[in-house]
Short mmCIF file of C-alpha atoms in Angstrom, two decimals:
data_model
loop_
_atom_site.label_atom_id
_atom_site.label_comp_id
_atom_site.label_asym_id
_atom_site.label_seq_id
_atom_site.Cartn_x
_atom_site.Cartn_y
_atom_site.Cartn_z
CA ARG A 11 0.00 0.00 0.00
CA VAL A 12 1.13 3.52 -0.81
CA TYR A 13 0.74 6.06 1.98
CA ARG A 14 0.50 9.74 1.15
CA ILE A 15 0.24 12.91 3.27
CA THR A 16 -1.26 16.01 1.70
CA VAL A 17 -1.55 19.62 2.85
CA GLU A 18 -4.34 21.62 1.20
CA GLY A 19 -4.44 18.92 -1.49
CA HIS A 20 -0.71 18.99 -2.30
CA THR A 21 1.42 15.93 -1.57
CA VAL A 22 4.17 16.62 0.99
CA ALA A 23 5.16 13.04 1.83
CA THR A 24 4.68 9.68 0.12
CA SER A 25 6.09 6.17 0.36
CA ASP A 26 6.31 6.21 -3.46
CA PHE A 27 9.56 8.24 -3.56
CA THR A 28 12.44 8.16 -1.08
CA LYS A 29 13.06 11.89 -1.49
CA TYR A 30 9.54 12.66 -0.27
CA SER A 31 9.25 9.93 2.38
CA ALA A 32 8.60 10.51 6.06
CA SER A 33 11.20 9.15 8.48
CA SER A 34 8.46 8.19 10.96
CA GLY A 35 4.69 8.36 11.05
CA THR A 36 1.81 7.08 13.17
CA LEU A 37 -1.96 7.43 13.26
CA SER A 38 -3.31 6.91 16.80
CA GLN A 39 -7.02 6.19 17.21
CA GLU A 40 -9.09 5.57 20.31
CA ILE A 41 -12.77 5.00 21.00
CA ASN A 42 -14.53 8.31 21.80
CA ALA A 43 -11.38 10.38 21.38
CA ALA A 44 -9.81 12.62 18.78
CA SER A 45 -7.49 10.78 16.39
CA ILE A 46 -3.90 11.99 16.24
CA LEU A 47 -1.63 11.95 13.20
CA GLU A 48 2.06 12.49 13.96
CA PHE A 49 4.95 12.27 11.53
CA THR A 50 8.51 13.47 10.99
CA LEU A 51 9.95 14.71 7.69
CA PRO A 52 13.75 14.51 7.31
CA PRO A 53 15.67 17.68 6.40
CA THR A 54 16.05 16.34 2.85
CA ASN A 55 12.30 16.48 2.20
CA PRO A 56 11.66 19.46 -0.13
CA GLN A 57 8.21 20.17 1.39
CA LEU A 58 9.26 21.29 4.88
CA ASP A 59 7.96 24.81 4.23
CA ALA A 60 4.43 23.39 3.95
CA PHE A 61 4.28 23.53 7.75
CA ALA A 62 5.50 27.09 8.22
CA ARG A 63 2.10 27.91 9.72
CA LEU A 64 -0.36 25.90 11.79
CA ARG A 65 -4.04 25.10 11.32
CA ARG A 66 -3.68 23.85 7.75
CA PRO A 67 -5.85 20.97 6.43
CA VAL A 68 -3.94 17.68 6.34
CA ARG A 69 -4.91 14.28 4.94
CA LEU A 70 -3.41 10.82 5.29
CA LEU A 71 -4.35 8.45 2.47
CA SER A 72 -3.68 4.77 1.89
CA ASP A 73 -3.76 4.39 -1.89
CA ASN A 74 -6.90 6.50 -2.54
CA THR A 75 -8.65 5.81 0.78
CA VAL A 76 -8.76 8.64 3.33
CA LEU A 77 -7.57 7.37 6.72
CA PHE A 78 -7.39 10.77 8.41
CA GLU A 79 -8.42 14.35 7.78
CA GLY A 80 -7.63 17.12 10.20
CA ASP A 81 -5.36 20.08 10.81
CA VAL A 82 -1.90 20.88 12.17
CA VAL A 83 -1.77 21.75 15.87
CA GLU A 84 1.94 21.38 16.65
CA ARG A 85 5.21 21.68 14.72
CA THR A 86 8.70 21.03 16.04
CA THR A 87 11.95 21.66 14.15
CA GLY A 88 14.79 19.45 15.30
CA PHE A 89 18.49 20.21 15.63
CA ASP A 90 19.15 18.39 12.34
CA GLY A 91 16.49 20.40 10.48
CA SER A 92 13.86 17.65 10.53
CA VAL A 93 10.25 18.71 11.12
CA THR A 94 7.83 16.82 13.36
CA VAL A 95 4.13 17.56 12.88
CA LYS A 96 1.14 16.70 15.05
CA CYS A 97 -2.46 16.87 13.77
CA GLN A 98 -5.94 16.33 15.20
CA ASP A 99 -9.10 15.18 13.43
CA ALA A 100 -12.58 16.77 13.31
CA LEU A 101 -13.55 15.57 16.78
CA GLY A 102 -10.80 17.79 18.18
CA TRP A 103 -12.16 20.72 16.18
CA LEU A 104 -15.27 20.74 18.38
CA ASN A 105 -13.10 22.25 21.13
CA ASP A 106 -12.83 25.45 19.10
CA VAL A 107 -16.47 26.53 19.06
CA VAL A 108 -18.05 28.10 22.15
CA VAL A 109 -21.84 28.24 22.64
CA PRO A 110 -22.99 30.93 25.13
CA LYS A 111 -25.72 29.69 27.50
CA PRO A 112 -27.07 26.90 25.23
CA THR A 113 -30.67 25.76 25.63
CA PHE A 114 -32.27 22.77 23.90
CA SER A 115 -35.09 20.27 24.40
CA GLY A 116 -35.90 17.42 22.03
CA THR A 117 -34.75 14.05 20.75
CA VAL A 118 -31.11 12.94 20.76
CA ALA A 119 -31.14 12.90 16.94
CA ALA A 120 -32.47 16.47 16.77
CA TYR A 121 -29.93 17.59 19.38
CA TRP A 122 -27.11 16.07 17.30
CA GLU A 123 -28.25 18.04 14.25
CA TRP A 124 -28.45 21.18 16.40
CA LEU A 125 -24.91 20.70 17.74
CA ILE A 126 -23.42 20.19 14.28
CA ALA A 127 -25.30 23.22 12.92
CA LYS A 128 -24.01 25.38 15.81
CA TYR A 129 -20.50 24.18 15.12
CA ASN A 130 -20.66 24.86 11.35
CA ASP A 131 -22.08 28.34 11.94
CA ASN A 132 -18.98 29.29 13.91
CA THR A 133 -16.09 27.79 11.98
CA SER A 134 -14.34 28.09 8.62
CA ASN A 135 -15.90 26.41 5.58
CA TRP A 136 -13.02 23.95 5.16
CA ARG A 137 -13.68 22.72 8.70
CA HIS A 138 -17.38 22.02 8.18
CA VAL A 139 -18.70 18.58 9.06
CA LYS A 140 -22.00 16.80 8.47
CA ALA A 141 -24.30 15.20 11.03
CA GLY A 142 -23.97 11.47 10.36
CA ASN A 143 -25.78 8.39 11.64
CA VAL A 144 -27.53 8.66 15.01
CA THR A 145 -28.84 5.45 16.60
CA VAL A 146 -28.84 6.55 20.26
CA THR A 147 -32.48 7.13 21.16
CA GLY A 148 -34.42 9.12 23.74
CA ASP A 149 -34.87 12.77 24.63
CA VAL A 150 -32.43 15.32 25.97
CA SER A 151 -32.88 18.61 27.77
CA VAL A 152 -30.06 21.15 28.04
CA LEU A 153 -30.15 24.40 29.98
CA TYR A 154 -27.01 26.42 30.74
CA GLU A 155 -27.98 29.64 32.48
CA LYS A 156 -24.46 31.06 32.91
CA GLU A 157 -21.97 28.70 31.30
CA PHE A 158 -20.24 29.05 27.94
CA PRO A 159 -19.38 25.43 27.03
CA THR A 160 -17.68 24.31 23.84
CA ILE A 161 -19.38 21.99 21.38
CA PHE A 162 -16.96 19.30 22.51
CA GLU A 163 -18.04 19.72 26.14
CA LEU A 164 -21.69 19.45 25.13
CA VAL A 165 -20.97 16.27 23.16
CA ARG A 166 -19.02 14.82 26.08
CA SER A 167 -21.93 15.53 28.45
CA LEU A 168 -24.31 13.83 26.04
CA VAL A 169 -22.12 10.70 25.87
CA THR A 170 -21.75 10.64 29.64
CA LEU A 171 -25.53 10.64 30.06
CA ARG A 172 -26.59 8.47 27.14
CA GLY A 173 -23.57 6.28 26.44
CA GLY A 174 -22.76 5.42 22.86
CA TYR A 175 -19.91 6.12 20.48
CA VAL A 176 -18.86 9.29 18.67
CA SER A 177 -16.86 8.54 15.53
CA VAL A 178 -15.53 10.34 12.48
CA ARG A 179 -16.39 8.93 9.06
CA TYR A 180 -15.09 9.96 5.63
CA TYR A 181 -17.29 9.62 2.57
CA ALA A 182 -16.53 11.20 -0.81
CA SER A 183 -15.17 14.64 0.08
CA ASP A 184 -17.21 15.05 3.26
CA ILE A 185 -16.53 14.45 6.96
CA TYR A 186 -19.36 12.92 9.00
CA LEU A 187 -19.71 12.73 12.76
CA ASP A 188 -21.73 9.68 13.80
CA TYR A 189 -23.29 9.06 17.21
CA THR A 190 -24.25 5.42 17.54
CA ALA A 191 -25.31 3.05 20.30
CA ASP A 192 -23.12 0.29 18.88
CA LEU A 193 -20.23 0.33 16.43
CA GLY A 194 -21.35 -3.11 15.23
CA VAL A 195 -18.16 -4.13 13.42
CA GLN A 196 -16.89 -7.71 13.47
CA SER A 197 -13.26 -8.06 12.44
CA GLU A 198 -12.43 -10.53 9.71
CA GLN A 199 -9.14 -11.14 11.45
CA ASP A 200 -8.50 -13.16 14.60
CA ILE A 201 -5.52 -12.57 16.83
CA ARG A 202 -3.92 -15.95 17.46
CA TYR A 203 -0.89 -17.21 19.32
CA GLY A 204 1.76 -18.40 16.88
CA VAL A 205 0.20 -16.51 13.96
CA ASN A 206 -0.03 -12.77 14.46
CA LEU A 207 0.07 -12.32 18.25
CA LEU A 208 3.33 -10.59 19.18
CA ASN A 209 2.76 -9.75 22.85
CA LEU A 210 -0.07 -9.92 25.38
CA GLU A 211 -0.69 -8.38 28.79
CA ASP A 212 -3.88 -9.26 30.69
CA TYR A 213 -4.93 -6.49 33.10
CA PHE A 214 -7.86 -6.28 35.53
CA SER A 215 -8.87 -3.16 37.48
CA GLY A 216 -11.75 -2.61 39.86
CA GLU A 217 -10.79 0.91 40.88
CA ASP A 218 -13.78 2.62 39.21
CA ALA A 219 -16.07 -0.40 38.93
CA PHE A 220 -19.64 -0.53 40.23
CA THR A 221 -22.56 -2.95 39.91
CA ARG A 222 -25.31 -0.95 41.63
CA ILE A 223 -26.16 2.62 40.63
CA TYR A 224 -28.22 5.16 42.58
CA PRO A 225 -29.38 7.75 40.00
CA ARG A 226 -30.03 11.16 41.56
CA GLY A 227 -31.80 14.01 39.81
CA LYS A 228 -32.54 17.63 40.67
CA ASN A 229 -33.48 18.46 44.26
CA GLY A 230 -32.62 14.95 45.46
CA LEU A 231 -35.00 13.16 43.08
CA ASP A 232 -34.54 9.37 42.97
CA ILE A 233 -36.16 6.56 40.97
CA SER A 234 -38.15 4.88 43.76
CA SER A 235 -41.51 6.02 42.36
CA VAL A 236 -40.89 4.34 38.99
CA ASN A 237 -38.73 1.42 40.16
CA GLY A 238 -40.91 -0.54 42.59
CA GLY A 239 -39.91 1.57 45.56
CA VAL A 240 -36.20 0.81 45.10
CA PRO A 241 -33.82 3.79 44.61
CA TYR A 242 -31.13 1.83 42.76
CA LEU A 243 -30.50 -0.24 39.62
CA TYR A 244 -28.60 -3.53 39.77
CA ASP A 245 -27.88 -6.26 37.25
CA ALA A 246 -27.56 -9.22 39.62
CA ASN A 247 -26.97 -11.85 36.93
CA ARG A 248 -24.08 -10.00 35.36
CA ALA A 249 -22.54 -9.11 38.72
CA ILE A 250 -22.67 -12.74 39.86
CA THR A 251 -21.25 -13.96 36.54
CA ASN A 252 -18.35 -11.54 36.80
CA GLY A 253 -17.88 -12.29 40.49
CA ASP A 254 -18.03 -8.59 41.32
CA GLY A 255 -20.73 -8.64 44.00
CA ILE A 256 -22.45 -5.41 45.07
CA ILE A 257 -20.49 -2.20 44.51
CA GLY A 258 -22.62 0.93 44.83
CA LYS A 259 -22.23 4.32 43.18
CA CYS A 260 -24.36 7.48 43.20
CA VAL A 261 -24.50 9.40 39.90
CA ASP A 262 -26.11 12.82 39.41
CA PHE A 263 -28.21 13.64 36.33
CA ASP A 264 -29.70 16.96 35.22
CA THR A 265 -33.40 16.03 35.17
CA ASP A 266 -36.50 16.46 37.34
CA ASP A 267 -38.44 13.56 35.78
CA ALA A 268 -38.22 10.18 37.52
CA ALA A 269 -38.81 8.09 34.36
CA THR A 270 -36.11 9.98 32.48
CA LEU A 271 -33.80 9.62 35.47
CA LYS A 272 -34.27 5.84 35.45
CA ALA A 273 -33.57 5.62 31.71
CA LEU A 274 -30.39 7.67 32.11
CA GLY A 275 -29.30 5.48 35.01
CA GLU A 276 -29.87 2.30 33.00
CA ALA A 277 -27.81 3.64 30.10
CA TYR A 278 -25.00 4.69 32.45
CA LEU A 279 -24.95 1.31 34.20
CA ALA A 280 -24.83 -0.57 30.90
CA SER A 281 -22.02 1.59 29.55
CA TYR A 282 -19.74 2.12 32.52
CA GLY A 283 -20.41 -0.46 35.22
CA PHE A 284 -18.62 -3.65 36.28
CA MET A 285 -15.02 -4.71 36.48
CA GLY A 286 -12.70 -3.40 33.79
CA ARG A 287 -10.54 -5.81 31.84
CA THR A 288 -8.03 -4.78 29.22
CA LEU A 289 -5.89 -6.95 27.01
CA SER A 290 -2.89 -4.98 25.88
CA VAL A 291 -2.08 -6.75 22.65
CA SER A 292 0.66 -6.21 20.11
CA ALA A 293 -0.33 -7.99 16.94
CA LEU A 294 0.58 -7.98 13.29
CA ASP A 295 -2.16 -6.62 11.06
CA LEU A 296 -2.55 -9.44 8.54
CA SER A 297 -3.78 -6.98 5.91
CA ILE A 298 -0.14 -5.84 5.66
CA VAL A 299 0.84 -9.35 4.62
CA ASP A 300 -2.16 -10.08 2.39
CA ASN A 301 -4.52 -7.17 1.74
CA SER A 302 -6.44 -9.20 -0.84
CA ARG A 303 -7.60 -11.58 1.90
CA TYR A 304 -7.74 -9.37 4.98
CA ASP A 305 -9.07 -5.90 5.68
CA SER A 306 -7.35 -3.76 8.30
CA VAL A 307 -8.91 -4.05 11.76
CA PRO A 308 -10.94 -0.86 12.42
CA ILE A 309 -11.22 0.94 15.73
CA GLY A 310 -14.16 -0.40 17.76
CA ALA A 311 -14.23 -3.76 15.98
CA ALA A 312 -14.93 -6.99 17.84
CA VAL A 313 -11.90 -9.28 17.54
CA ARG A 314 -11.40 -12.83 18.73
CA VAL A 315 -8.18 -13.26 20.70
CA LYS A 316 -7.08 -16.87 21.07
CA SER A 317 -3.93 -17.84 23.00
CA PRO A 318 -4.01 -21.35 24.55
CA PRO A 319 -0.78 -20.85 26.53
CA HIS A 320 -2.43 -17.91 28.32
CA GLY A 321 -5.82 -19.61 28.68
CA ILE A 322 -7.47 -16.90 26.63
CA ASP A 323 -10.21 -17.32 24.05
CA LEU A 324 -12.24 -14.10 24.10
CA THR A 325 -13.93 -11.69 21.75
CA LEU A 326 -13.06 -8.14 22.75
CA GLN A 327 -13.40 -4.67 21.29
CA VAL A 328 -10.50 -2.74 19.78
CA SER A 329 -10.41 0.23 22.14
CA SER A 330 -7.36 1.85 20.57
CA LYS A 331 -4.92 1.24 17.75
CA THR A 332 -1.75 2.72 16.37
CA LEU A 333 -1.03 2.50 12.67
CA ASP A 334 2.65 2.92 11.84
CA PHE A 335 2.50 3.79 8.15
CA VAL A 336 6.27 4.09 7.76
CA ASN A 337 7.02 0.74 9.43
CA PRO A 338 3.66 -1.08 9.24
CA ALA A 339 4.90 -4.17 11.09
CA ASN A 340 5.12 -1.98 14.23
CA SER A 341 1.37 -1.29 14.19
CA SER A 342 -0.49 -2.48 17.31
CA PHE A 343 -3.91 -2.78 18.90
CA GLU A 344 -5.27 -2.51 22.41
CA LEU A 345 -8.39 -4.49 23.18
CA GLY A 346 -10.69 -4.07 26.15
CA ALA A 347 -14.15 -4.91 27.42
CA GLN A 348 -15.04 -1.52 28.87
CA GLN A 349 -16.16 1.57 26.99
CA LYS A 350 -14.32 4.82 27.65
CA LEU A 351 -15.77 8.26 28.25
CA LEU A 352 -15.35 10.84 25.54
CA SER A 353 -11.93 12.42 25.80
CA ALA A 354 -9.70 14.67 23.75
CA ILE A 355 -6.10 13.70 23.13
CA VAL A 356 -5.23 17.20 22.01
CA SER A 357 -5.76 19.77 24.76
CA ASP A 358 -8.60 22.20 24.18
CA ARG A 359 -7.82 25.29 22.13
CA GLY A 360 -10.93 27.44 22.14
CA GLY A 361 -11.41 30.32 19.76
CA ARG A 362 -9.17 29.29 16.84
CA ARG A 363 -10.87 28.83 13.46
#
């Protein structure tokens, strides 16, 4: 596969020609987080001046497929004259639009359209995005009487309350932001001991785990009136299966309706409860070896990990991945069973457009 980096449509680095090659380059992706493209151009690359200023549109392509589209947020010139560039994708752009005292009431789908419209109204045309697929259901009510949150903060609050996945999708020349209840991707590849498994670390953490949630609304509202007199939610079967037992947690929600409060609590419990398990896996992407037989494993995909010596035969979700497009064999995945809250890898930079 031929990798190519473009700035405003002009090629600045490509694996086609040594003179224009990057000396290093990675694309880091994580569930519910901004993707980060980072690469270094050697001093012999004739396109170093392309990064004389920041906030320029950058693309990473594999053959003719867009893997990343974003802008430059950091540039470092080394002692030898090499230039290292760091870029963020459209999810990071949401940090740059502030909404004074936002107010909204309606469905999640309508709120998503409203958020994207607010963003597009306050950013440059080349940074416009489209509202993509929305499969998270229910209603949402937002009332900020004094605050001036960014679009990113509003999206993060929505994901915290409703769960789900925010992802960037490229189609034709457009960028879409999807908000879905399930990524629903099954990898065609397995990760197997003796085949493509390079390293494995099995990690359990119960630091932030809980199995019983006490949803609390405005003015101390609880769910007793709509939950058989019980103020908590608890999935006994799953807790017993996992061996976690009862671990309680109180979570506050911005609502004065008991039925809505219960629905929000159920979504939060399903998304964030129970013991966390992460398999830190280094594995060879078999699409590098045979791209006619295998597709690259996408972020969020369900992958079977089978390693008899470790007693592991599980299907887990790809929670993060790093594509090394200069040395593809160094690419790796991290798989885990627990969804992460929305987070930004690049620190917020409000006000720049």
